[in-house]
mmCIF file with all atom_site columns, C-alpha atoms in Angstrom:
data_model
loop_
_atom_site.group_PDB
_atom_site.id
_atom_site.type_symbol
_atom_site.label_atom_id
_atom_site.label_alt_id
_atom_site.label_comp_id
_atom_site.label_asym_id
_atom_site.label_entity_id
_atom_site.label_seq_id
_atom_site.pdbx_PDB_ins_code
_atom_site.Cartn_x
_atom_site.Cartn_y
_atom_site.Cartn_z
_atom_site.occupancy
_atom_site.B_iso_or_equiv
_atom_site.pdbx_formal_charge
_atom_site.auth_seq_id
_atom_site.auth_comp_id
_atom_site.auth_asym_id
_atom_site.auth_atom_id
_atom_site.pdbx_PDB_model_num
ATOM 1   C CA . ALA A 1 1   ? 7.898   18.518  10.546  1.00 0.00 ? 223 ALA A CA 1
ATOM 2   C CA . GLN A 1 2   ? 8.768   15.271  8.833   1.00 0.00 ? 224 GLN A CA 1
ATOM 3   C CA . SER A 1 3   ? 8.538   15.026  5.065   1.00 0.00 ? 225 SER A CA 1
ATOM 4   C CA . VAL A 1 4   ? 9.612   12.887  2.142   1.00 0.00 ? 226 VAL A CA 1
ATOM 5   C CA . ALA A 1 5   ? 10.033  13.962  -1.460  1.00 0.00 ? 227 ALA A CA 1
ATOM 6   C CA . GLN A 1 6   ? 10.259  11.766  -4.506  1.00 0.00 ? 228 GLN A CA 1
ATOM 7   C CA . PRO A 1 7   ? 10.965  14.407  -7.133  1.00 0.00 ? 229 PRO A CA 1
ATOM 8   C CA . GLU A 1 8   ? 10.244  12.240  -10.168 1.00 0.00 ? 230 GLU A CA 1
ATOM 9   C CA . ASP A 1 9   ? 6.753   10.978  -10.909 1.00 0.00 ? 231 ASP A CA 1
ATOM 10  C CA . GLN A 1 10  ? 8.169   8.588   -13.484 1.00 0.00 ? 232 GLN A CA 1
ATOM 11  C CA . VAL A 1 11  ? 11.576  7.190   -14.409 1.00 0.00 ? 233 VAL A CA 1
ATOM 12  C CA . ASN A 1 12  ? 12.244  5.472   -17.725 1.00 0.00 ? 234 ASN A CA 1
ATOM 13  C CA . VAL A 1 13  ? 15.234  3.180   -18.115 1.00 0.00 ? 235 VAL A CA 1
ATOM 14  C CA . ALA A 1 14  ? 16.311  0.750   -20.802 1.00 0.00 ? 236 ALA A CA 1
ATOM 15  C CA . GLU A 1 15  ? 16.705  -2.861  -19.755 1.00 0.00 ? 237 GLU A CA 1
ATOM 16  C CA . GLY A 1 16  ? 20.256  -3.609  -18.695 1.00 0.00 ? 238 GLY A CA 1
ATOM 17  C CA . ASN A 1 17  ? 21.045  -0.010  -17.791 1.00 0.00 ? 239 ASN A CA 1
ATOM 18  C CA . PRO A 1 18  ? 21.562  1.176   -14.222 1.00 0.00 ? 240 PRO A CA 1
ATOM 19  C CA . LEU A 1 19  ? 18.590  2.778   -12.520 1.00 0.00 ? 241 LEU A CA 1
ATOM 20  C CA . THR A 1 20  ? 18.187  5.365   -9.787  1.00 0.00 ? 242 THR A CA 1
ATOM 21  C CA . VAL A 1 21  ? 14.989  6.393   -8.031  1.00 0.00 ? 243 VAL A CA 1
ATOM 22  C CA . LYS A 1 22  ? 15.460  9.497   -5.939  1.00 0.00 ? 244 LYS A CA 1
ATOM 23  C CA . CYS A 1 23  ? 14.279  10.245  -2.414  1.00 0.00 ? 245 CYS A CA 1
ATOM 24  C CA . THR A 1 24  ? 15.028  13.143  -0.091  1.00 0.00 ? 246 THR A CA 1
ATOM 25  C CA . TYR A 1 25  ? 13.743  13.578  3.413   1.00 0.00 ? 247 TYR A CA 1
ATOM 26  C CA . SER A 1 26  ? 13.414  15.946  6.319   1.00 0.00 ? 248 SER A CA 1
ATOM 27  C CA . VAL A 1 27  ? 13.178  14.762  9.927   1.00 0.00 ? 249 VAL A CA 1
ATOM 28  C CA . SER A 1 28  ? 14.197  15.916  13.352  1.00 0.00 ? 250 SER A CA 1
ATOM 29  C CA . GLY A 1 29  ? 16.718  13.546  14.816  1.00 0.00 ? 251 GLY A CA 1
ATOM 30  C CA . ASN A 1 30  ? 18.010  10.339  13.317  1.00 0.00 ? 252 ASN A CA 1
ATOM 31  C CA . PRO A 1 31  ? 16.091  9.061   10.285  1.00 0.00 ? 253 PRO A CA 1
ATOM 32  C CA . TYR A 1 32  ? 14.806  5.549   9.720   1.00 0.00 ? 254 TYR A CA 1
ATOM 33  C CA . LEU A 1 33  ? 14.460  5.146   5.940   1.00 0.00 ? 255 LEU A CA 1
ATOM 34  C CA . PHE A 1 34  ? 12.583  2.539   3.920   1.00 0.00 ? 256 PHE A CA 1
ATOM 35  C CA . TRP A 1 35  ? 11.945  1.589   0.315   1.00 0.00 ? 257 TRP A CA 1
ATOM 36  C CA . TYR A 1 36  ? 8.893   -0.385  -0.783  1.00 0.00 ? 258 TYR A CA 1
ATOM 37  C CA . VAL A 1 37  ? 7.735   -1.577  -4.192  1.00 0.00 ? 259 VAL A CA 1
ATOM 38  C CA . GLN A 1 38  ? 4.150   -1.958  -5.374  1.00 0.00 ? 260 GLN A CA 1
ATOM 39  C CA . TYR A 1 39  ? 3.203   -4.046  -8.393  1.00 0.00 ? 261 TYR A CA 1
ATOM 40  C CA . PRO A 1 40  ? -0.197  -3.466  -10.036 1.00 0.00 ? 262 PRO A CA 1
ATOM 41  C CA . ASN A 1 41  ? -3.122  -4.567  -7.872  1.00 0.00 ? 263 ASN A CA 1
ATOM 42  C CA . ARG A 1 42  ? -0.786  -5.724  -5.131  1.00 0.00 ? 264 ARG A CA 1
ATOM 43  C CA . GLY A 1 43  ? 0.214   -4.583  -1.675  1.00 0.00 ? 265 GLY A CA 1
ATOM 44  C CA . LEU A 1 44  ? 3.467   -2.848  -0.901  1.00 0.00 ? 266 LEU A CA 1
ATOM 45  C CA . GLN A 1 45  ? 6.498   -5.098  -0.581  1.00 0.00 ? 267 GLN A CA 1
ATOM 46  C CA . PHE A 1 46  ? 9.442   -4.191  1.639   1.00 0.00 ? 268 PHE A CA 1
ATOM 47  C CA . LEU A 1 47  ? 12.735  -3.805  -0.256  1.00 0.00 ? 269 LEU A CA 1
ATOM 48  C CA . LEU A 1 48  ? 15.259  -2.426  2.220   1.00 0.00 ? 270 LEU A CA 1
ATOM 49  C CA . LYS A 1 49  ? 15.803  -0.093  5.135   1.00 0.00 ? 271 LYS A CA 1
ATOM 50  C CA . TYR A 1 50  ? 18.443  2.077   6.739   1.00 0.00 ? 272 TYR A CA 1
ATOM 51  C CA . ILE A 1 51  ? 18.527  2.365   10.507  1.00 0.00 ? 273 ILE A CA 1
ATOM 52  C CA . THR A 1 52  ? 22.177  2.884   11.317  1.00 0.00 ? 274 THR A CA 1
ATOM 53  C CA . GLY A 1 53  ? 25.602  1.693   10.209  1.00 0.00 ? 275 GLY A CA 1
ATOM 54  C CA . ASP A 1 54  ? 26.894  1.318   6.668   1.00 0.00 ? 276 ASP A CA 1
ATOM 55  C CA . ASN A 1 55  ? 25.531  4.010   4.362   1.00 0.00 ? 277 ASN A CA 1
ATOM 56  C CA . LEU A 1 56  ? 25.076  1.504   1.537   1.00 0.00 ? 278 LEU A CA 1
ATOM 57  C CA . VAL A 1 57  ? 22.175  -0.813  2.210   1.00 0.00 ? 279 VAL A CA 1
ATOM 58  C CA . LYS A 1 58  ? 21.496  -3.919  0.135   1.00 0.00 ? 280 LYS A CA 1
ATOM 59  C CA . GLY A 1 59  ? 18.009  -5.275  -0.253  1.00 0.00 ? 281 GLY A CA 1
ATOM 60  C CA . SER A 1 60  ? 15.780  -7.635  -2.187  1.00 0.00 ? 282 SER A CA 1
ATOM 61  C CA . TYR A 1 61  ? 15.894  -8.281  -5.952  1.00 0.00 ? 283 TYR A CA 1
ATOM 62  C CA . GLY A 1 62  ? 19.364  -6.749  -6.352  1.00 0.00 ? 284 GLY A CA 1
ATOM 63  C CA . PHE A 1 63  ? 18.348  -3.290  -5.170  1.00 0.00 ? 285 PHE A CA 1
ATOM 64  C CA . GLU A 1 64  ? 20.488  -1.112  -2.957  1.00 0.00 ? 286 GLU A CA 1
ATOM 65  C CA . ALA A 1 65  ? 20.200  2.362   -1.509  1.00 0.00 ? 287 ALA A CA 1
ATOM 66  C CA . GLU A 1 66  ? 22.712  4.893   -0.329  1.00 0.00 ? 288 GLU A CA 1
ATOM 67  C CA . PHE A 1 67  ? 22.095  7.012   2.729   1.00 0.00 ? 289 PHE A CA 1
ATOM 68  C CA . ASN A 1 68  ? 23.629  10.471  2.411   1.00 0.00 ? 290 ASN A CA 1
ATOM 69  C CA . LYS A 1 69  ? 23.221  12.470  5.602   1.00 0.00 ? 291 LYS A CA 1
ATOM 70  C CA . SER A 1 70  ? 24.614  15.746  4.270   1.00 0.00 ? 292 SER A CA 1
ATOM 71  C CA . GLN A 1 71  ? 22.265  15.712  1.290   1.00 0.00 ? 293 GLN A CA 1
ATOM 72  C CA . THR A 1 72  ? 19.404  14.148  3.305   1.00 0.00 ? 294 THR A CA 1
ATOM 73  C CA . SER A 1 73  ? 18.909  11.634  0.527   1.00 0.00 ? 295 SER A CA 1
ATOM 74  C CA . PHE A 1 74  ? 18.259  7.921   0.259   1.00 0.00 ? 296 PHE A CA 1
ATOM 75  C CA . HIS A 1 75  ? 18.294  7.069   -3.440  1.00 0.00 ? 297 HIS A CA 1
ATOM 76  C CA . LEU A 1 76  ? 17.372  3.587   -4.626  1.00 0.00 ? 298 LEU A CA 1
ATOM 77  C CA . LYS A 1 77  ? 19.691  1.991   -7.171  1.00 0.00 ? 299 LYS A CA 1
ATOM 78  C CA . LYS A 1 78  ? 20.195  -1.136  -9.215  1.00 0.00 ? 300 LYS A CA 1
ATOM 79  C CA . PRO A 1 79  ? 23.188  -1.796  -11.491 1.00 0.00 ? 301 PRO A CA 1
ATOM 80  C CA . SER A 1 80  ? 21.239  -3.501  -14.273 1.00 0.00 ? 302 SER A CA 1
ATOM 81  C CA . ALA A 1 81  ? 17.500  -3.005  -14.700 1.00 0.00 ? 303 ALA A CA 1
ATOM 82  C CA . LEU A 1 82  ? 15.062  -5.772  -15.621 1.00 0.00 ? 304 LEU A CA 1
ATOM 83  C CA . VAL A 1 83  ? 11.708  -5.354  -17.329 1.00 0.00 ? 305 VAL A CA 1
ATOM 84  C CA . SER A 1 84  ? 10.193  -7.048  -14.274 1.00 0.00 ? 306 SER A CA 1
ATOM 85  C CA . ASP A 1 85  ? 11.415  -4.139  -12.112 1.00 0.00 ? 307 ASP A CA 1
ATOM 86  C CA . SER A 1 86  ? 8.699   -1.984  -13.638 1.00 0.00 ? 308 SER A CA 1
ATOM 87  C CA . ALA A 1 87  ? 6.479   -0.956  -10.719 1.00 0.00 ? 309 ALA A CA 1
ATOM 88  C CA . LEU A 1 88  ? 5.662   1.859   -8.326  1.00 0.00 ? 310 LEU A CA 1
ATOM 89  C CA . TYR A 1 89  ? 8.344   2.616   -5.745  1.00 0.00 ? 311 TYR A CA 1
ATOM 90  C CA . PHE A 1 90  ? 7.754   4.334   -2.415  1.00 0.00 ? 312 PHE A CA 1
ATOM 91  C CA . CYS A 1 91  ? 10.232  5.914   -0.045  1.00 0.00 ? 313 CYS A CA 1
ATOM 92  C CA . ALA A 1 92  ? 9.247   6.343   3.609   1.00 0.00 ? 314 ALA A CA 1
ATOM 93  C CA . VAL A 1 93  ? 10.874  7.915   6.647   1.00 0.00 ? 315 VAL A CA 1
ATOM 94  C CA . ARG A 1 94  ? 10.323  8.245   10.342  1.00 0.00 ? 316 ARG A CA 1
ATOM 95  C CA . ALA A 1 95  ? 12.288  9.853   13.121  1.00 0.00 ? 317 ALA A CA 1
ATOM 96  C CA . ASP A 1 96  ? 13.686  7.694   15.892  1.00 0.00 ? 318 ASP A CA 1
ATOM 97  C CA . SER A 1 97  ? 11.256  9.358   18.279  1.00 0.00 ? 319 SER A CA 1
ATOM 98  C CA . ASN A 1 98  ? 8.147   8.686   16.218  1.00 0.00 ? 320 ASN A CA 1
ATOM 99  C CA . TYR A 1 99  ? 6.483   5.446   15.140  1.00 0.00 ? 321 TYR A CA 1
ATOM 100 C CA . GLN A 1 100 ? 4.543   6.867   12.212  1.00 0.00 ? 322 GLN A CA 1
ATOM 101 C CA . LEU A 1 101 ? 6.006   6.453   8.733   1.00 0.00 ? 323 LEU A CA 1
ATOM 102 C CA . ILE A 1 102 ? 5.814   9.422   6.372   1.00 0.00 ? 324 ILE A CA 1
ATOM 103 C CA . TRP A 1 103 ? 5.419   8.267   2.782   1.00 0.00 ? 325 TRP A CA 1
ATOM 104 C CA . GLY A 1 104 ? 6.562   9.757   -0.480  1.00 0.00 ? 326 GLY A CA 1
ATOM 105 C CA . ALA A 1 105 ? 4.125   10.113  -3.363  1.00 0.00 ? 327 ALA A CA 1
ATOM 106 C CA . GLY A 1 106 ? 5.711   7.263   -5.258  1.00 0.00 ? 328 GLY A CA 1
ATOM 107 C CA . THR A 1 107 ? 7.765   7.007   -8.461  1.00 0.00 ? 329 THR A CA 1
ATOM 108 C CA . LYS A 1 108 ? 6.629   4.918   -11.373 1.00 0.00 ? 330 LYS A CA 1
ATOM 109 C CA . LEU A 1 109 ? 9.566   3.011   -12.814 1.00 0.00 ? 331 LEU A CA 1
ATOM 110 C CA . ILE A 1 110 ? 9.288   1.837   -16.391 1.00 0.00 ? 332 ILE A CA 1
ATOM 111 C CA . ILE A 1 111 ? 11.916  -0.487  -17.790 1.00 0.00 ? 333 ILE A CA 1
ATOM 112 C CA . LYS A 1 112 ? 11.828  -0.779  -21.571 1.00 0.00 ? 334 LYS A CA 1
ATOM 113 C CA . PRO A 1 113 ? 13.144  -3.877  -23.373 1.00 0.00 ? 335 PRO A CA 1
ATOM 114 C CA . ASP B 2 1   ? 4.514   -18.424 6.814   1.00 0.00 ? 148 ASP B CA 1
ATOM 115 C CA . ALA B 2 2   ? 1.397   -16.689 5.601   1.00 0.00 ? 149 ALA B CA 1
ATOM 116 C CA . GLY B 2 3   ? 1.579   -12.967 5.122   1.00 0.00 ? 150 GLY B CA 1
ATOM 117 C CA . VAL B 2 4   ? -1.004  -10.405 6.128   1.00 0.00 ? 151 VAL B CA 1
ATOM 118 C CA . ILE B 2 5   ? -4.456  -11.534 5.039   1.00 0.00 ? 152 ILE B CA 1
ATOM 119 C CA . GLN B 2 6   ? -7.197  -9.112  4.094   1.00 0.00 ? 153 GLN B CA 1
ATOM 120 C CA . SER B 2 7   ? -10.799 -9.723  3.149   1.00 0.00 ? 154 SER B CA 1
ATOM 121 C CA . PRO B 2 8   ? -12.655 -9.093  1.032   1.00 0.00 ? 155 PRO B CA 1
ATOM 122 C CA . ARG B 2 9   ? -10.273 -8.270  -1.823  1.00 0.00 ? 156 ARG B CA 1
ATOM 123 C CA . HIS B 2 10  ? -12.945 -6.277  -3.593  1.00 0.00 ? 157 HIS B CA 1
ATOM 124 C CA . GLU B 2 11  ? -16.066 -4.629  -2.220  1.00 0.00 ? 158 GLU B CA 1
ATOM 125 C CA . VAL B 2 12  ? -18.699 -2.744  -4.154  1.00 0.00 ? 159 VAL B CA 1
ATOM 126 C CA . THR B 2 13  ? -21.458 -1.126  -2.153  1.00 0.00 ? 160 THR B CA 1
ATOM 127 C CA . GLU B 2 14  ? -23.963 1.658   -2.363  1.00 0.00 ? 161 GLU B CA 1
ATOM 128 C CA . MET B 2 15  ? -23.763 4.955   -0.579  1.00 0.00 ? 162 MET B CA 1
ATOM 129 C CA . GLY B 2 16  ? -25.143 4.758   2.930   1.00 0.00 ? 163 GLY B CA 1
ATOM 130 C CA . GLN B 2 17  ? -24.339 1.102   3.455   1.00 0.00 ? 164 GLN B CA 1
ATOM 131 C CA . GLU B 2 18  ? -22.078 -0.210  6.190   1.00 0.00 ? 165 GLU B CA 1
ATOM 132 C CA . VAL B 2 19  ? -18.748 -1.641  5.079   1.00 0.00 ? 166 VAL B CA 1
ATOM 133 C CA . THR B 2 20  ? -16.471 -3.863  7.157   1.00 0.00 ? 167 THR B CA 1
ATOM 134 C CA . LEU B 2 21  ? -12.927 -4.640  6.111   1.00 0.00 ? 168 LEU B CA 1
ATOM 135 C CA . ARG B 2 22  ? -11.003 -7.406  7.819   1.00 0.00 ? 169 ARG B CA 1
ATOM 136 C CA . CYS B 2 23  ? -7.352  -8.070  8.511   1.00 0.00 ? 170 CYS B CA 1
ATOM 137 C CA . LYS B 2 24  ? -5.359  -10.938 9.958   1.00 0.00 ? 171 LYS B CA 1
ATOM 138 C CA . PRO B 2 25  ? -1.805  -9.858  10.794  1.00 0.00 ? 172 PRO B CA 1
ATOM 139 C CA . ILE B 2 26  ? 1.253   -12.059 10.571  1.00 0.00 ? 173 ILE B CA 1
ATOM 140 C CA . SER B 2 27  ? 1.381   -14.385 13.564  1.00 0.00 ? 174 SER B CA 1
ATOM 141 C CA . GLY B 2 28  ? 3.579   -13.008 16.317  1.00 0.00 ? 175 GLY B CA 1
ATOM 142 C CA . HIS B 2 29  ? 3.432   -9.421  15.126  1.00 0.00 ? 176 HIS B CA 1
ATOM 143 C CA . ASN B 2 30  ? 2.524   -6.941  17.842  1.00 0.00 ? 177 ASN B CA 1
ATOM 144 C CA . SER B 2 31  ? 1.600   -3.901  15.763  1.00 0.00 ? 178 SER B CA 1
ATOM 145 C CA . LEU B 2 32  ? -1.040  -3.341  13.119  1.00 0.00 ? 179 LEU B CA 1
ATOM 146 C CA . PHE B 2 33  ? -1.597  -0.419  10.780  1.00 0.00 ? 180 PHE B CA 1
ATOM 147 C CA . TRP B 2 34  ? -4.531  0.567   8.547   1.00 0.00 ? 181 TRP B CA 1
ATOM 148 C CA . TYR B 2 35  ? -3.779  2.666   5.453   1.00 0.00 ? 182 TYR B CA 1
ATOM 149 C CA . ARG B 2 36  ? -5.833  4.121   2.635   1.00 0.00 ? 183 ARG B CA 1
ATOM 150 C CA . GLN B 2 37  ? -4.446  4.675   -0.873  1.00 0.00 ? 184 GLN B CA 1
ATOM 151 C CA . THR B 2 38  ? -5.951  6.965   -3.497  1.00 0.00 ? 185 THR B CA 1
ATOM 152 C CA . MET B 2 39  ? -4.573  8.613   -6.575  1.00 0.00 ? 186 MET B CA 1
ATOM 153 C CA . MET B 2 40  ? -5.259  12.068  -5.188  1.00 0.00 ? 187 MET B CA 1
ATOM 154 C CA . ARG B 2 41  ? -3.915  11.674  -1.657  1.00 0.00 ? 188 ARG B CA 1
ATOM 155 C CA . GLY B 2 42  ? -1.451  8.810   -1.983  1.00 0.00 ? 189 GLY B CA 1
ATOM 156 C CA . LEU B 2 43  ? -0.893  6.537   1.008   1.00 0.00 ? 190 LEU B CA 1
ATOM 157 C CA . GLU B 2 44  ? -2.481  7.746   4.251   1.00 0.00 ? 191 GLU B CA 1
ATOM 158 C CA . LEU B 2 45  ? -2.158  6.184   7.685   1.00 0.00 ? 192 LEU B CA 1
ATOM 159 C CA . LEU B 2 46  ? -5.575  5.903   9.275   1.00 0.00 ? 193 LEU B CA 1
ATOM 160 C CA . ILE B 2 47  ? -4.890  4.238   12.616  1.00 0.00 ? 194 ILE B CA 1
ATOM 161 C CA . TYR B 2 48  ? -2.419  1.913   14.276  1.00 0.00 ? 195 TYR B CA 1
ATOM 162 C CA . PHE B 2 49  ? -2.489  -0.516  17.164  1.00 0.00 ? 196 PHE B CA 1
ATOM 163 C CA . ASN B 2 50  ? 0.179   -1.871  19.459  1.00 0.00 ? 197 ASN B CA 1
ATOM 164 C CA . ASN B 2 51  ? -0.609  -5.017  21.459  1.00 0.00 ? 198 ASN B CA 1
ATOM 165 C CA . ASN B 2 52  ? -4.256  -4.658  20.372  1.00 0.00 ? 199 ASN B CA 1
ATOM 166 C CA . VAL B 2 53  ? -4.511  -1.129  21.787  1.00 0.00 ? 200 VAL B CA 1
ATOM 167 C CA . PRO B 2 54  ? -5.167  1.826   19.467  1.00 0.00 ? 201 PRO B CA 1
ATOM 168 C CA . ILE B 2 55  ? -2.212  4.194   19.673  1.00 0.00 ? 202 ILE B CA 1
ATOM 169 C CA . ASP B 2 56  ? -3.026  6.923   17.187  1.00 0.00 ? 203 ASP B CA 1
ATOM 170 C CA . ASP B 2 57  ? -6.267  7.368   15.269  1.00 0.00 ? 204 ASP B CA 1
ATOM 171 C CA . SER B 2 58  ? -5.655  10.932  14.164  1.00 0.00 ? 205 SER B CA 1
ATOM 172 C CA . GLY B 2 59  ? -5.669  9.818   10.542  1.00 0.00 ? 206 GLY B CA 1
ATOM 173 C CA . MET B 2 60  ? -9.223  8.516   10.664  1.00 0.00 ? 207 MET B CA 1
ATOM 174 C CA . PRO B 2 61  ? -11.064 10.949  8.422   1.00 0.00 ? 208 PRO B CA 1
ATOM 175 C CA . GLU B 2 62  ? -14.406 11.134  10.173  1.00 0.00 ? 209 GLU B CA 1
ATOM 176 C CA . ASP B 2 63  ? -16.552 9.586   12.842  1.00 0.00 ? 210 ASP B CA 1
ATOM 177 C CA . ARG B 2 64  ? -17.976 7.367   10.141  1.00 0.00 ? 211 ARG B CA 1
ATOM 178 C CA . PHE B 2 65  ? -14.740 5.383   10.359  1.00 0.00 ? 212 PHE B CA 1
ATOM 179 C CA . SER B 2 66  ? -13.973 3.071   13.253  1.00 0.00 ? 213 SER B CA 1
ATOM 180 C CA . ALA B 2 67  ? -11.419 0.324   13.840  1.00 0.00 ? 214 ALA B CA 1
ATOM 181 C CA . LYS B 2 68  ? -11.115 -2.447  16.370  1.00 0.00 ? 215 LYS B CA 1
ATOM 182 C CA . MET B 2 69  ? -8.601  -5.098  17.279  1.00 0.00 ? 216 MET B CA 1
ATOM 183 C CA . PRO B 2 70  ? -10.324 -7.545  19.625  1.00 0.00 ? 217 PRO B CA 1
ATOM 184 C CA . ASN B 2 71  ? -7.345  -9.904  19.678  1.00 0.00 ? 218 ASN B CA 1
ATOM 185 C CA . ALA B 2 72  ? -3.836  -10.301 18.322  1.00 0.00 ? 219 ALA B CA 1
ATOM 186 C CA . SER B 2 73  ? -4.964  -12.093 15.174  1.00 0.00 ? 220 SER B CA 1
ATOM 187 C CA . PHE B 2 74  ? -7.839  -9.965  13.923  1.00 0.00 ? 221 PHE B CA 1
ATOM 188 C CA . SER B 2 75  ? -8.728  -6.371  13.172  1.00 0.00 ? 222 SER B CA 1
ATOM 189 C CA . THR B 2 76  ? -11.627 -4.641  11.446  1.00 0.00 ? 223 THR B CA 1
ATOM 190 C CA . LEU B 2 77  ? -12.086 -1.276  9.814   1.00 0.00 ? 224 LEU B CA 1
ATOM 191 C CA . LYS B 2 78  ? -15.701 -0.196  9.565   1.00 0.00 ? 225 LYS B CA 1
ATOM 192 C CA . ILE B 2 79  ? -17.257 2.613   7.574   1.00 0.00 ? 226 ILE B CA 1
ATOM 193 C CA . GLN B 2 80  ? -20.813 3.537   8.465   1.00 0.00 ? 227 GLN B CA 1
ATOM 194 C CA . PRO B 2 81  ? -22.411 5.077   6.471   1.00 0.00 ? 228 PRO B CA 1
ATOM 195 C CA . SER B 2 82  ? -20.210 4.804   3.414   1.00 0.00 ? 229 SER B CA 1
ATOM 196 C CA . GLU B 2 83  ? -19.874 7.603   0.859   1.00 0.00 ? 230 GLU B CA 1
ATOM 197 C CA . PRO B 2 84  ? -18.508 7.659   -2.709  1.00 0.00 ? 231 PRO B CA 1
ATOM 198 C CA . ARG B 2 85  ? -15.436 9.607   -1.550  1.00 0.00 ? 232 ARG B CA 1
ATOM 199 C CA . ASP B 2 86  ? -14.473 6.613   0.596   1.00 0.00 ? 233 ASP B CA 1
ATOM 200 C CA . SER B 2 87  ? -13.666 4.684   -2.574  1.00 0.00 ? 234 SER B CA 1
ATOM 201 C CA . ALA B 2 88  ? -10.020 3.662   -2.302  1.00 0.00 ? 235 ALA B CA 1
ATOM 202 C CA . VAL B 2 89  ? -7.723  0.738   -1.677  1.00 0.00 ? 236 VAL B CA 1
ATOM 203 C CA . TYR B 2 90  ? -7.425  -0.027  2.013   1.00 0.00 ? 237 TYR B CA 1
ATOM 204 C CA . PHE B 2 91  ? -4.282  -1.750  3.229   1.00 0.00 ? 238 PHE B CA 1
ATOM 205 C CA . CYS B 2 92  ? -3.515  -3.445  6.486   1.00 0.00 ? 239 CYS B CA 1
ATOM 206 C CA . ALA B 2 93  ? 0.106   -3.860  7.566   1.00 0.00 ? 240 ALA B CA 1
ATOM 207 C CA . SER B 2 94  ? 1.689   -5.540  10.556  1.00 0.00 ? 241 SER B CA 1
ATOM 208 C CA . SER B 2 95  ? 5.119   -5.406  12.167  1.00 0.00 ? 242 SER B CA 1
ATOM 209 C CA . PRO B 2 96  ? 6.897   -7.432  14.835  1.00 0.00 ? 243 PRO B CA 1
ATOM 210 C CA . TYR B 2 97  ? 7.292   -4.320  16.969  1.00 0.00 ? 244 TYR B CA 1
ATOM 211 C CA . ILE B 2 98  ? 5.850   -0.856  16.576  1.00 0.00 ? 245 ILE B CA 1
ATOM 212 C CA . SER B 2 99  ? 9.183   0.532   15.379  1.00 0.00 ? 246 SER B CA 1
ATOM 213 C CA . ASP B 2 100 ? 10.014  -2.327  13.033  1.00 0.00 ? 247 ASP B CA 1
ATOM 214 C CA . THR B 2 101 ? 9.466   -2.955  9.322   1.00 0.00 ? 248 THR B CA 1
ATOM 215 C CA . GLN B 2 102 ? 5.833   -3.043  8.232   1.00 0.00 ? 249 GLN B CA 1
ATOM 216 C CA . TYR B 2 103 ? 4.550   -5.870  6.044   1.00 0.00 ? 250 TYR B CA 1
ATOM 217 C CA . PHE B 2 104 ? 1.521   -5.162  3.923   1.00 0.00 ? 251 PHE B CA 1
ATOM 218 C CA . GLY B 2 105 ? -1.484  -7.202  2.952   1.00 0.00 ? 252 GLY B CA 1
ATOM 219 C CA . PRO B 2 106 ? -2.836  -7.325  -0.608  1.00 0.00 ? 253 PRO B CA 1
ATOM 220 C CA . GLY B 2 107 ? -5.424  -4.634  0.097   1.00 0.00 ? 254 GLY B CA 1
ATOM 221 C CA . THR B 2 108 ? -9.185  -4.290  -0.257  1.00 0.00 ? 255 THR B CA 1
ATOM 222 C CA . ARG B 2 109 ? -10.429 -2.252  -3.201  1.00 0.00 ? 256 ARG B CA 1
ATOM 223 C CA . LEU B 2 110 ? -13.581 -0.465  -2.046  1.00 0.00 ? 257 LEU B CA 1
ATOM 224 C CA . THR B 2 111 ? -15.979 1.125   -4.485  1.00 0.00 ? 258 THR B CA 1
ATOM 225 C CA . VAL B 2 112 ? -18.911 3.096   -3.109  1.00 0.00 ? 259 VAL B CA 1
ATOM 226 C CA . LEU B 2 113 ? -21.527 3.906   -5.721  1.00 0.00 ? 260 LEU B CA 1
#
């Protein structure tokens, strides 16, 4: 069965510091991995995805994510956090044989000035 | 280019009433997804369409829920009769192809009293 885990309900980071939001997954076959961000009272916005190729994926707003097949992880990172990065972040995965995305529970990211 | 459009943005109704949520996908997108988001259950896929045809409705909670896509530019999600436990934010998302990145609308916040 497919599953996604975001082990941290909340991550607190000081502005200017690097941030990491963790995601691990379980799928049969090759994974398609996605990160989305949700600001209050807004829809989910696509940040980046991994399909194949380079394990380091760069996305919107300076975010990047590293695909690690051996650890079945796809952690979201940013070198220097901004207060405006504060939001809810979702990781999602699907297998290459399935069109349905499986979503993590979300991680609330709080960036303090 | 306009993103996914949903209406209404907010809906307050009384138990037993019929509710219709509307979605206009991004022009040229072939796939459309309906999701429900609650604090308790997170993001749930209700149903998705490809080329206006329903592919998987296994996420629709009960027979009270129905969805249609009469053409490539319009979809509805109907709840009849509505119940307080249907209160949630309902999102519509579209993608160029069924396996591609999904782009979300702003959501409809439904409150059933």
